[in-house]
PDB file of C-alpha atoms and ligand atoms in Angstrom:
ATOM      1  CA  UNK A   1    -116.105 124.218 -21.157  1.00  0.00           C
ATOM      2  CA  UNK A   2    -114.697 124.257 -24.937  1.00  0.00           C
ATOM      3  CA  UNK A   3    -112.975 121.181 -25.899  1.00  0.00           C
ATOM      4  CA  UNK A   4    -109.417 122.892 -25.405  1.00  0.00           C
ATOM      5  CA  UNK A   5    -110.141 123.351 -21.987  1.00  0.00           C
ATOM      6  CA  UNK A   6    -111.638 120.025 -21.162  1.00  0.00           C
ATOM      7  CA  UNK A   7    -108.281 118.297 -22.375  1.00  0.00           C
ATOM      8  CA  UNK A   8    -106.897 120.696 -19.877  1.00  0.00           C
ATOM      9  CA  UNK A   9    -108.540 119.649 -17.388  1.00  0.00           C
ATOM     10  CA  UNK A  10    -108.374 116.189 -18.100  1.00  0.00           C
ATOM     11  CA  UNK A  11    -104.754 116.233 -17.898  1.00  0.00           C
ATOM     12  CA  UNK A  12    -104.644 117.796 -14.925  1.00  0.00           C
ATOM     13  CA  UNK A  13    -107.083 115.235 -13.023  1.00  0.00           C
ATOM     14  CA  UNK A  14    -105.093 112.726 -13.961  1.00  0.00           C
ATOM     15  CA  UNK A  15    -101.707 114.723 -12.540  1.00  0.00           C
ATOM     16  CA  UNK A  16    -103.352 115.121  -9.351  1.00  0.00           C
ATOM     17  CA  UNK A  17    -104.203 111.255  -9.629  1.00  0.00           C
ATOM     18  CA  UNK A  18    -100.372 110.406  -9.877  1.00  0.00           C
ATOM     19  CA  UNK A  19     -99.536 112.613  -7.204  1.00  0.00           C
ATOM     20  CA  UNK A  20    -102.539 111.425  -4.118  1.00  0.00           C
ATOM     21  CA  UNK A  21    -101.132 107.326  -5.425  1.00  0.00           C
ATOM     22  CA  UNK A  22     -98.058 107.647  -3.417  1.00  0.00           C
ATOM     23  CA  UNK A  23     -99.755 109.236  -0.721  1.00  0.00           C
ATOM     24  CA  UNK A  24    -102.625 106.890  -0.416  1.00  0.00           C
ATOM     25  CA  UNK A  25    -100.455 104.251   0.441  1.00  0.00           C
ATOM     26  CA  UNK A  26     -99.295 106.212   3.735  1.00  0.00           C
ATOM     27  CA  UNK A  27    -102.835 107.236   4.775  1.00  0.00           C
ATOM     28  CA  UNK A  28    -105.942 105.143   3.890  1.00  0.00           C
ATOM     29  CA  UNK A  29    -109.262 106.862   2.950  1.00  0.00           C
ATOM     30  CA  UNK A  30    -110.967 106.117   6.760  1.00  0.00           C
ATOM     31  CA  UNK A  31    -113.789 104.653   5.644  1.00  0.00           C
ATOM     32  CA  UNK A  32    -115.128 100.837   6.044  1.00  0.00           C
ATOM     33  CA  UNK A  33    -112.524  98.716   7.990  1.00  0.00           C
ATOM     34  CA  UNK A  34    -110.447 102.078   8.077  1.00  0.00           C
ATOM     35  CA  UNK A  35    -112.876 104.106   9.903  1.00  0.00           C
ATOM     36  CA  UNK A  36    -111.594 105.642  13.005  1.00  0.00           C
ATOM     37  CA  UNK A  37    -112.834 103.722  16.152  1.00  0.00           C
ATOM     38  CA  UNK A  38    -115.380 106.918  17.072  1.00  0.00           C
ATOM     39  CA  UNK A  39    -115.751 108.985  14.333  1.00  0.00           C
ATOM     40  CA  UNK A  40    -117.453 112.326  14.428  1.00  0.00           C
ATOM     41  CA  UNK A  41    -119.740 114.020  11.882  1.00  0.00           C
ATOM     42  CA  UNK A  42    -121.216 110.690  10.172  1.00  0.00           C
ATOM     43  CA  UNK A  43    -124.012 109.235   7.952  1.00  0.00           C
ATOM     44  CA  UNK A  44    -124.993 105.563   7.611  1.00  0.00           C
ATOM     45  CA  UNK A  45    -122.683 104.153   4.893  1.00  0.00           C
ATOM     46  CA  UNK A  46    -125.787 102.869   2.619  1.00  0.00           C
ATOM     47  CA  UNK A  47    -126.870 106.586   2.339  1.00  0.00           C
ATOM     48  CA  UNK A  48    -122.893 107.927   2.142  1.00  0.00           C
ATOM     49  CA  UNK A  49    -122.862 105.398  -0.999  1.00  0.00           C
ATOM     50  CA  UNK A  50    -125.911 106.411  -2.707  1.00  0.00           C
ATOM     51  CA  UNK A  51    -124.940 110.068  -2.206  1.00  0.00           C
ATOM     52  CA  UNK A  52    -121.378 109.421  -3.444  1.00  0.00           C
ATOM     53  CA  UNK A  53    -121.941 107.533  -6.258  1.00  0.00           C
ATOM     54  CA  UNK A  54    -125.458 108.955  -7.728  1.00  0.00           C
ATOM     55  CA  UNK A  55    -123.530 112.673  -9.406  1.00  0.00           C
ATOM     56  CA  UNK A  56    -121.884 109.857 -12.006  1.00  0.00           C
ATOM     57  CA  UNK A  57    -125.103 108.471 -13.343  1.00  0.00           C
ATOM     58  CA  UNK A  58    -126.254 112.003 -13.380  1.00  0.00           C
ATOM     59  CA  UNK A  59    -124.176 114.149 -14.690  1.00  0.00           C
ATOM     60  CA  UNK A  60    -123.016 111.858 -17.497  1.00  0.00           C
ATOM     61  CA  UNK A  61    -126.786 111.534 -18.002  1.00  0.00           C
ATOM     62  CA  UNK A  62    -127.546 115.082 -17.839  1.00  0.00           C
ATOM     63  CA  UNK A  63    -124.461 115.513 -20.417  1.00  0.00           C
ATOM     64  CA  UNK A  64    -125.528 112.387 -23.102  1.00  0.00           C
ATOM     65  CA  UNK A  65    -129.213 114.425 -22.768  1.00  0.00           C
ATOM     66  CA  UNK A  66    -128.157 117.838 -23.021  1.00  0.00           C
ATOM     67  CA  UNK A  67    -125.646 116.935 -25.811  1.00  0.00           C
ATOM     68  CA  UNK A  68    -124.779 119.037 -29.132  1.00  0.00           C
ATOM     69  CA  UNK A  69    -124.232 116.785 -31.602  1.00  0.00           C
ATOM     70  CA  UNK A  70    -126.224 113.951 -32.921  1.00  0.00           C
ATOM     71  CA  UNK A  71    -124.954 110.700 -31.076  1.00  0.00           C
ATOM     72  CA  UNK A  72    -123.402 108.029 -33.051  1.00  0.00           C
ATOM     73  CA  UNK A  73    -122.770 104.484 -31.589  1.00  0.00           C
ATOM     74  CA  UNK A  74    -120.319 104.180 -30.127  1.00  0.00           C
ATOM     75  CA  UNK A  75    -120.802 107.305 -27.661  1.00  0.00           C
ATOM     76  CA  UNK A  76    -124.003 105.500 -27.250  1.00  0.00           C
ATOM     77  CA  UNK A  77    -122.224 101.942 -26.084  1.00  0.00           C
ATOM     78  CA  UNK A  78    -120.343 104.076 -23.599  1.00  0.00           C
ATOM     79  CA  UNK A  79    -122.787 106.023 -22.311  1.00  0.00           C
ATOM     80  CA  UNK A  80    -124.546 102.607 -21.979  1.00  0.00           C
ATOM     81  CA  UNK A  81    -121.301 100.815 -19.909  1.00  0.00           C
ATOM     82  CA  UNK A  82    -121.213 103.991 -17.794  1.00  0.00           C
ATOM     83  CA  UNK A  83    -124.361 104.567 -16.591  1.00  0.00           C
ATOM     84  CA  UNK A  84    -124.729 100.375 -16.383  1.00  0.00           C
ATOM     85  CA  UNK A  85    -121.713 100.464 -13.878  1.00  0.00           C
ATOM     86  CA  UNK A  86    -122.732 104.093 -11.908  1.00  0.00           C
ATOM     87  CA  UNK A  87    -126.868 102.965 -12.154  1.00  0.00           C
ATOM     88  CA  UNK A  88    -125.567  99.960 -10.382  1.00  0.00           C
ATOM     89  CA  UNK A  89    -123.249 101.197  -7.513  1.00  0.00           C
ATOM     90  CA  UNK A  90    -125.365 104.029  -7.038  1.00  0.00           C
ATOM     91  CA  UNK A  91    -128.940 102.453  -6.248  1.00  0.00           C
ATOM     92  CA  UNK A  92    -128.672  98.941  -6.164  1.00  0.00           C
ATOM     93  CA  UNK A  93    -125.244  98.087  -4.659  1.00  0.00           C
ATOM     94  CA  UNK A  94    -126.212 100.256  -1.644  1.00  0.00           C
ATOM     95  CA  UNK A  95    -128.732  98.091  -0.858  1.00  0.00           C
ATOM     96  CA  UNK A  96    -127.384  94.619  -1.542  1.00  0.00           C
ATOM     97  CA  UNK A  97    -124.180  95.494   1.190  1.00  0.00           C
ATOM     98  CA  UNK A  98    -124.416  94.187   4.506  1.00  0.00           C
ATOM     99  CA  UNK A  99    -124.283  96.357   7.538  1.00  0.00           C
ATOM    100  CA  UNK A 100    -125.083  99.819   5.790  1.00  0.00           C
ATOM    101  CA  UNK A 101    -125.721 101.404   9.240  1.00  0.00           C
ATOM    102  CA  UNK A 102    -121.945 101.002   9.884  1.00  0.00           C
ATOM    103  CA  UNK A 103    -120.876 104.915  10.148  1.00  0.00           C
ATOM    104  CA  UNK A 104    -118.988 107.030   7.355  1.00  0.00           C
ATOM    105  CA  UNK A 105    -117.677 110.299   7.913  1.00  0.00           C
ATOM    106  CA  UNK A 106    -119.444 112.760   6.196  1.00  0.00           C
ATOM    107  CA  UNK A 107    -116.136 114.872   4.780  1.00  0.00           C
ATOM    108  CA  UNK A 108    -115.630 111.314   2.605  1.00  0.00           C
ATOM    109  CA  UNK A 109    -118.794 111.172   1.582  1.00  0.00           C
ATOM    110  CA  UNK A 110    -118.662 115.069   0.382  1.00  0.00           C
ATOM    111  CA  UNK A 111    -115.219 114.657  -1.169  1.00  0.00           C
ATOM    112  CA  UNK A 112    -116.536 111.914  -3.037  1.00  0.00           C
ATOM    113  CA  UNK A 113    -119.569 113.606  -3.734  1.00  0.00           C
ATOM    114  CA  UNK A 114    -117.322 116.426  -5.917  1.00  0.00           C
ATOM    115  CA  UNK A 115    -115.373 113.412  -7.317  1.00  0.00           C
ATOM    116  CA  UNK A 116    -117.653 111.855  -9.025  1.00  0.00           C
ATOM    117  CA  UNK A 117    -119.799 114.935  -9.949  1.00  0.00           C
ATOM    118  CA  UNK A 118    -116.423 116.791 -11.877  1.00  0.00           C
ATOM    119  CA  UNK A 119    -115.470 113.405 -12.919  1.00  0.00           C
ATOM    120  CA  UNK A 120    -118.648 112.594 -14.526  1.00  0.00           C
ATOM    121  CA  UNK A 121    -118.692 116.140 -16.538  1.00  0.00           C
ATOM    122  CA  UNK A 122    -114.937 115.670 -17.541  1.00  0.00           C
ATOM    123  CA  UNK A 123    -116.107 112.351 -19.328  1.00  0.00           C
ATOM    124  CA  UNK A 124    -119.626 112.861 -19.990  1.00  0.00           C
ATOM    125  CA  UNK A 125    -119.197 116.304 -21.593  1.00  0.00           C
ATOM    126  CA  UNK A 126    -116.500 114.546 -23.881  1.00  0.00           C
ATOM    127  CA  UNK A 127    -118.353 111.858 -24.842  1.00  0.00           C
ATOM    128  CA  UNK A 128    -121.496 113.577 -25.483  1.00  0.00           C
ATOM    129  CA  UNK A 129    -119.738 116.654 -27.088  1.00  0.00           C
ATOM    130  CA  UNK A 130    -116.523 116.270 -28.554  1.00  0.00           C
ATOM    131  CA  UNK A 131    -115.784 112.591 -28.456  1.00  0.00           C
ATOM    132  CA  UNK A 132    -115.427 109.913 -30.395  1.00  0.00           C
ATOM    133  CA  UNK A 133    -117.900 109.303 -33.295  1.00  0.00           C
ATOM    134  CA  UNK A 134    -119.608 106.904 -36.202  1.00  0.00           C
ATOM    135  CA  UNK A 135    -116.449 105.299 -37.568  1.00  0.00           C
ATOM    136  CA  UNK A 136    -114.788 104.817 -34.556  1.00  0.00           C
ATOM    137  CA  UNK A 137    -117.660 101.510 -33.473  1.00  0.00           C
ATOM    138  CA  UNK A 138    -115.724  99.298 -36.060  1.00  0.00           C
ATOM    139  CA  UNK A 139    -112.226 100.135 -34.721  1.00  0.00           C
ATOM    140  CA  UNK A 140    -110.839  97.283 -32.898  1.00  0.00           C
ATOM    141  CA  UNK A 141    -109.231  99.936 -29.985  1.00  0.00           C
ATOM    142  CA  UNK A 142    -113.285  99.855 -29.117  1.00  0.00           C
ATOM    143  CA  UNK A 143    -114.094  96.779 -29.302  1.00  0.00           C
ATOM    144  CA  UNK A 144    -110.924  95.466 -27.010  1.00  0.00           C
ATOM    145  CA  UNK A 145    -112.328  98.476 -24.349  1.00  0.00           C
ATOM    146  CA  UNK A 146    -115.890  97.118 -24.071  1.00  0.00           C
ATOM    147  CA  UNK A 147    -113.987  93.245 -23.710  1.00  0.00           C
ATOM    148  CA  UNK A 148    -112.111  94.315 -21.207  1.00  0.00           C
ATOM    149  CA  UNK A 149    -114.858  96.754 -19.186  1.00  0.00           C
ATOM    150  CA  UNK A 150    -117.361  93.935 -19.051  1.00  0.00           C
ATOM    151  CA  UNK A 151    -114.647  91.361 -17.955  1.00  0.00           C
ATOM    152  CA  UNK A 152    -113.586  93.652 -15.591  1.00  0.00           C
ATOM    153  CA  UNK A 153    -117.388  94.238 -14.481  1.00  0.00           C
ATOM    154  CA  UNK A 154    -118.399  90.584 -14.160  1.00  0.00           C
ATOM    155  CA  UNK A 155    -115.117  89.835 -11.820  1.00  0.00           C
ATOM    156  CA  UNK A 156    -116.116  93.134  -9.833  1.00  0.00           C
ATOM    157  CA  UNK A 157    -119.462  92.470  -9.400  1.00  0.00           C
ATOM    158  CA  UNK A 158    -119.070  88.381  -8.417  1.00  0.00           C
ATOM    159  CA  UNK A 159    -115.961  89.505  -6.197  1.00  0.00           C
ATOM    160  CA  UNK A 160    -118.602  92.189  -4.194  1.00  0.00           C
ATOM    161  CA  UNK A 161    -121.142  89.732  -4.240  1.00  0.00           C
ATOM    162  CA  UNK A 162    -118.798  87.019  -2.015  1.00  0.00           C
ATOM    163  CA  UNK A 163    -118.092  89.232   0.173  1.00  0.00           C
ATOM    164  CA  UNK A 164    -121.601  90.128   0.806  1.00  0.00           C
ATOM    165  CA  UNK A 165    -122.304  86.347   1.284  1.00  0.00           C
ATOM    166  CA  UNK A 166    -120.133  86.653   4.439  1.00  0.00           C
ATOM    167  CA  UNK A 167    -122.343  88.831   6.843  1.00  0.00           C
ATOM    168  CA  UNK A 168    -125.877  88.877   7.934  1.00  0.00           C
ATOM    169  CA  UNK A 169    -128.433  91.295   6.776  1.00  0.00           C
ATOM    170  CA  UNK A 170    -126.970  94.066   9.750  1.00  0.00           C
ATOM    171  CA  UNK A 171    -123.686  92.032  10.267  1.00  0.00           C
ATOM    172  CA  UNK A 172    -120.664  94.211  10.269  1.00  0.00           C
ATOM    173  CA  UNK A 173    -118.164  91.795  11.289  1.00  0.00           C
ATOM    174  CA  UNK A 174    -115.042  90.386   8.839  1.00  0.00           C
ATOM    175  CA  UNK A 175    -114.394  87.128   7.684  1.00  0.00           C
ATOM    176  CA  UNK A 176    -111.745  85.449   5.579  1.00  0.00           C
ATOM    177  CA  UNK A 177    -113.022  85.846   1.944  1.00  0.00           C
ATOM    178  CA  UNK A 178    -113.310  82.686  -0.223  1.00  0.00           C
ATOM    179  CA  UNK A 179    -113.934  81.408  -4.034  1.00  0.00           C
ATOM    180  CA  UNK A 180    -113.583  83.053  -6.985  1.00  0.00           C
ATOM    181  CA  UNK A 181    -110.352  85.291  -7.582  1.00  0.00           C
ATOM    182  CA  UNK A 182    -109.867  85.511  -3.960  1.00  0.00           C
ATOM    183  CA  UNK A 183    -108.203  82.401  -4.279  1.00  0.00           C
ATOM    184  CA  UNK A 184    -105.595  84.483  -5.606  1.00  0.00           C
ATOM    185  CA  UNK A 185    -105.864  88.032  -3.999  1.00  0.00           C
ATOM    186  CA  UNK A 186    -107.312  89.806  -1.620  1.00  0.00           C
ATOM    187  CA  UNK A 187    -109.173  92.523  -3.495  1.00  0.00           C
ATOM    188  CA  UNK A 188    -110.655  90.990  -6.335  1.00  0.00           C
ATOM    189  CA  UNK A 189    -113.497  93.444  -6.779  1.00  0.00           C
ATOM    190  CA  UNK A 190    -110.509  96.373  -6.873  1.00  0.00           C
ATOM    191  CA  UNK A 191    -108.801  94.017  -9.839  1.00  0.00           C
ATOM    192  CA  UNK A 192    -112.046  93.818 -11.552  1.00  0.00           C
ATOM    193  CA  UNK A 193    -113.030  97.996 -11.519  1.00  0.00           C
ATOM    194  CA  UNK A 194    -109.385  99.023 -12.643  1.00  0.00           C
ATOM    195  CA  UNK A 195    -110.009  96.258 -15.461  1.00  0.00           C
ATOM    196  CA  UNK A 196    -112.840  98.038 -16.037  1.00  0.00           C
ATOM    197  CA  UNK A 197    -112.415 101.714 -16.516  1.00  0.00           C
ATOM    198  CA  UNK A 198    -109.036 100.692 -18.313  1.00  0.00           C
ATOM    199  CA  UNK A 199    -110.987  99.387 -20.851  1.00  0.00           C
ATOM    200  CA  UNK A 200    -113.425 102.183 -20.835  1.00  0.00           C
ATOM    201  CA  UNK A 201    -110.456 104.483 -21.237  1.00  0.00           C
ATOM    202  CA  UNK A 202    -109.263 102.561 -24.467  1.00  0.00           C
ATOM    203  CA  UNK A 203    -112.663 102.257 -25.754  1.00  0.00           C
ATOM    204  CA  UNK A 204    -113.372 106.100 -25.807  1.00  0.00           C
ATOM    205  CA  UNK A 205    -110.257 107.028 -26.334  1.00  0.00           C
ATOM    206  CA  UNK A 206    -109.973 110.395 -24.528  1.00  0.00           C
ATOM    207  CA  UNK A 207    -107.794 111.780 -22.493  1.00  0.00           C
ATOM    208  CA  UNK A 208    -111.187 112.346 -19.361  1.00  0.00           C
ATOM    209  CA  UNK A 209    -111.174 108.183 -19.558  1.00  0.00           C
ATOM    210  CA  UNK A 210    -107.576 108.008 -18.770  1.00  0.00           C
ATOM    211  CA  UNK A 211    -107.917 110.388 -16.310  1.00  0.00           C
ATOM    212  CA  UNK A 212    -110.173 108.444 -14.464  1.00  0.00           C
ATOM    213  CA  UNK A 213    -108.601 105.256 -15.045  1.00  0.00           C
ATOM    214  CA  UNK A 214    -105.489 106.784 -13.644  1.00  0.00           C
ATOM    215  CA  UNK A 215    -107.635 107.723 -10.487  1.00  0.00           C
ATOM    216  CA  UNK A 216    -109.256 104.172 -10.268  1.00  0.00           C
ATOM    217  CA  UNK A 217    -105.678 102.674  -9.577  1.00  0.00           C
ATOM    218  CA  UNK A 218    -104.385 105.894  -7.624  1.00  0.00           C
ATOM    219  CA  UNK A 219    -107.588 104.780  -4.956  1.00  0.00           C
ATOM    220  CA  UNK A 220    -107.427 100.857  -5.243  1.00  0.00           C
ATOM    221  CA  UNK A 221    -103.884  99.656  -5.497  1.00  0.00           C
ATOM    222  CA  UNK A 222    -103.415 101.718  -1.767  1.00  0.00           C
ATOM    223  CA  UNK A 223    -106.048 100.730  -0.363  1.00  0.00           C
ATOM    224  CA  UNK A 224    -106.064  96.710  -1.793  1.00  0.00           C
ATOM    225  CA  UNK A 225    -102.292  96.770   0.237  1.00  0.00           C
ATOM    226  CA  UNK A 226    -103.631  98.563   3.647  1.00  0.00           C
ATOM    227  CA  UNK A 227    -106.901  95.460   3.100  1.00  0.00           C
ATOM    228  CA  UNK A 228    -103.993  92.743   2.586  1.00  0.00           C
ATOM    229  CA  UNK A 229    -101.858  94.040   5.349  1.00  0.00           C
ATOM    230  CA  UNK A 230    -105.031  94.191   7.681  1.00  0.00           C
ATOM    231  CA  UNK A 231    -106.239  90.700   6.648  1.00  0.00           C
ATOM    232  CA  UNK A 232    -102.530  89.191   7.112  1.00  0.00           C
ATOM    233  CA  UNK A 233    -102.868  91.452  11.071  1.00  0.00           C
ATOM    234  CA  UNK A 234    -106.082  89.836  11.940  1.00  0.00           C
ATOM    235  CA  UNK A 235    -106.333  86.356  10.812  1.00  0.00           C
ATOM    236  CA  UNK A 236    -103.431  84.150  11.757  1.00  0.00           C
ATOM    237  CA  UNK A 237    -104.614  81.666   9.371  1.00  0.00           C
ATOM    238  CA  UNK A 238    -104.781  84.053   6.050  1.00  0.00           C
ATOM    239  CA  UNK A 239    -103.357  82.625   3.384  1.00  0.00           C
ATOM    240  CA  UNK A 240    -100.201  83.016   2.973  1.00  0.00           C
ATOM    241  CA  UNK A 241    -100.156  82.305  -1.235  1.00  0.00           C
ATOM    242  CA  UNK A 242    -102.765  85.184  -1.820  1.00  0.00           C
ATOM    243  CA  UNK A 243    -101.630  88.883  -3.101  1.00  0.00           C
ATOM    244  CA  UNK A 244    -103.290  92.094  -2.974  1.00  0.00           C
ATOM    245  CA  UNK A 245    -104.577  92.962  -5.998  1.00  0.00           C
ATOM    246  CA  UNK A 246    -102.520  90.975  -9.195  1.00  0.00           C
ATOM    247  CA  UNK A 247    -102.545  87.091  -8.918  1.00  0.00           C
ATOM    248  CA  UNK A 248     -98.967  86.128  -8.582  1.00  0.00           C
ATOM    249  CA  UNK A 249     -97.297  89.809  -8.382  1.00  0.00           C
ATOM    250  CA  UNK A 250     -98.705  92.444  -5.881  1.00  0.00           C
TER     251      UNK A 250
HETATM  252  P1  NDP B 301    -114.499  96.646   0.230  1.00  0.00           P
HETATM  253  O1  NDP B 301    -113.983  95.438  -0.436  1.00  0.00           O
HETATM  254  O2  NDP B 301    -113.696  97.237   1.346  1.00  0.00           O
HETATM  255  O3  NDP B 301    -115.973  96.366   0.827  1.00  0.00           O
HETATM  256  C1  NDP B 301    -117.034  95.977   0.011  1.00  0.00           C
HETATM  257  C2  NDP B 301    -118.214  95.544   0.898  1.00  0.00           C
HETATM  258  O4  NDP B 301    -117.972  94.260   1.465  1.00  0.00           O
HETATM  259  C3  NDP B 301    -118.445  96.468   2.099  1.00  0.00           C
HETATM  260  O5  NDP B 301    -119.814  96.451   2.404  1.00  0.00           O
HETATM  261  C4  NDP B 301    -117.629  95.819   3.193  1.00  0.00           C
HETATM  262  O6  NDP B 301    -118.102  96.146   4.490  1.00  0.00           O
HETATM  263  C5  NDP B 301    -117.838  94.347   2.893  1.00  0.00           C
HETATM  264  N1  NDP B 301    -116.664  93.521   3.226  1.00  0.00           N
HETATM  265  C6  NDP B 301    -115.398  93.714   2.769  1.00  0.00           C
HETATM  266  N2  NDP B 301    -114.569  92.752   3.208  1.00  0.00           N
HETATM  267  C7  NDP B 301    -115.322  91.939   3.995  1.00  0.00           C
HETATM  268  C8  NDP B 301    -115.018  90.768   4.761  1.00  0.00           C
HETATM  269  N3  NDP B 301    -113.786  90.264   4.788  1.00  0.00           N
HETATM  270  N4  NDP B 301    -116.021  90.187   5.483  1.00  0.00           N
HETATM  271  C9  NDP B 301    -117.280  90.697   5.435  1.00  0.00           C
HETATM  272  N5  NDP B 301    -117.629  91.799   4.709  1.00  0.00           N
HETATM  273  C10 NDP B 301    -116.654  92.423   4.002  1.00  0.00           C
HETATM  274  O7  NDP B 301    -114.769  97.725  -0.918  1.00  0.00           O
HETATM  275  P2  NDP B 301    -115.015  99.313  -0.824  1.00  0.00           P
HETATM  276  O8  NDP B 301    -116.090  99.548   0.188  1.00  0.00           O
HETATM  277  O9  NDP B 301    -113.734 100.034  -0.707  1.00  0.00           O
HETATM  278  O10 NDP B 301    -115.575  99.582  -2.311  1.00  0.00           O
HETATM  279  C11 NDP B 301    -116.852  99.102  -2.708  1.00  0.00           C
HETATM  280  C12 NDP B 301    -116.924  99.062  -4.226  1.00  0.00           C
HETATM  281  O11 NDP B 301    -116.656 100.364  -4.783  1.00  0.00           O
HETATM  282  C13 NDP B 301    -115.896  98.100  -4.841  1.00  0.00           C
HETATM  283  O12 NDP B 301    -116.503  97.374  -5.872  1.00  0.00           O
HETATM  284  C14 NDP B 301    -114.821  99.031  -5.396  1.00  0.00           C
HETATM  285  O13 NDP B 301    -114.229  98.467  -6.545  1.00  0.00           O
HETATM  286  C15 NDP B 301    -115.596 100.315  -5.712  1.00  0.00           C
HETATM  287  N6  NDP B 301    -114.743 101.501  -5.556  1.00  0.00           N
HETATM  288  C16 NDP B 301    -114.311 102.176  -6.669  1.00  0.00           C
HETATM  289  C17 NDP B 301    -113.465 103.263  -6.568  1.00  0.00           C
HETATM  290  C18 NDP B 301    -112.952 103.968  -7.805  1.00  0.00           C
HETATM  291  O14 NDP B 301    -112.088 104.842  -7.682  1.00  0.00           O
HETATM  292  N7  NDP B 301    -113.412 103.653  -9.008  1.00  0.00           N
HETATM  293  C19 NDP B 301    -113.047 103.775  -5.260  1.00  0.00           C
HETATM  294  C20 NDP B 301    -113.565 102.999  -4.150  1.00  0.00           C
HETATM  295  C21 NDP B 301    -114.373 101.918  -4.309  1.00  0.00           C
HETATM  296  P3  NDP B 301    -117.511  97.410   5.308  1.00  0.00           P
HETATM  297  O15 NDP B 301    -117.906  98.636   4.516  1.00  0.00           O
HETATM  298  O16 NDP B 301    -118.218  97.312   6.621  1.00  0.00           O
HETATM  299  O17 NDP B 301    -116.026  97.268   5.393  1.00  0.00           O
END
């Protein structure tokens, strides 16, 4: 793709992003707590997330390898932040979550699959290719993005870790999530990966890494309500103080 048609593009992934928000908050992806009581066509969700997740690491990687320009830092640093985040949910989250037998339906898993493989071309094509370059390391625009993306990584990653702290090894039961931001809300690892890929976005500065920031919220702010809503349903005793997704607001 030339770099014309990559901003293309870009622009209209994130269009399609604003338009599936509104209607994410009517129907929830069905997978995890929103699975359908008897699914058909299914795969154990440990594989469904390895297979989901693993075209992002890839394809960026394949693009950063492949690429046609020699790479300065700061395409380096996010190259680095990406494939640190996608390495991570790919092959090691997989295997740290609790009751990964539970079943996923295999037309997420595929539509995910061709998420994340277009989404990591879209961004690593313009990173490797047509992206940012030397000077742009000492701007501060890139320095605020890689604050913010490894804030927004260490509140993801501690908010995913207390939750798996609340099951057995092949538990798939639900309990009311404690400590940390879930003081607050009820989706702190949601907070922490729109945190995240909004300050990737600033930090590379394209219009792929808005895109997908745009498409991080269009998923999460949905489906952080249908979680509150279905955590207010179950337990009687949820507390009543704690939001969604933003301390104090939603
Ligand atoms: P959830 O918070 O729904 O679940 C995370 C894990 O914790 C799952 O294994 C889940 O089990 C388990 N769990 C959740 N709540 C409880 C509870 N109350 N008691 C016990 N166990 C619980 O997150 P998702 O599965 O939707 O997403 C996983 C990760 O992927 C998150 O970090 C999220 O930010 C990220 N993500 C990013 C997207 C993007 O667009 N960038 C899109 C979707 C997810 P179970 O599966 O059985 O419910």
């Amino acid at each position: 793709m030339s770099r014309e048609m990559l901003e293309i593009a870009a622009w209209c992934w994130a269009g399609i992003a604003i338009v599936v928000l509104p209607i994410l908050f009517v129907k929830t992806a069905p997978y995890g707590r929103h699975t359908p009581t008897a699914p058909r066509f299914t795969l154990p969700s440990r594989i469904g997330w390895i297979v989901m997740e693993s075209p992002s690491a890839i394809v960026f990687g394949v693009c950063m390898i492949t690429a046609q320009r020699p790479l300065a830092i700061a395409p380096l640093v996010l190259a680095a932040l990406w494939e640190l985040h996608y390495l991570n949910r790919a092959f090691v989250y997989p295997f740290r979550m609790r009751g990964g037998n539970r079943p996923m339906p295999i037309y997420i898993c595929l539509s995910a699959f061709s998420f994340t493989s277009f989404n990591g071309y879209l961004n690593g094509r313009w990173v490797a290719d047509f992206g940012v370059n030397a000077g742009w390391a000492s701007d501060p625009r890139f320095a605020i993005g890689v604050a913010l993306f490894a804030i927004g990584f260490a509140v993801n990653q501690h908010a995913d870790a207390l939750l798996f702290r609340l099951r057995g090894r092949s538990d798939t039961g639900y309990k009311i999530p404690t400590g940390g931001l879930y003081r607050y809300v009820s989706c702190p690892n949601y907070l922490g990966e729109i945190v995240e890929w909004c300050g990737w976005a600033l930090a590379a500065w394209s219009v792929a890494g808005l895109a997908f920031a745009v498409w991080t919220i269009a998923n999460l702010a949905p489906r952080a309500w249908s979680h509150h809503r279905w955590y207010r349903a179950t337990f009687p005793d949820y507390p009543a103080e704690r939001r969604a997704l933003v301390p104090g607001i939603y």
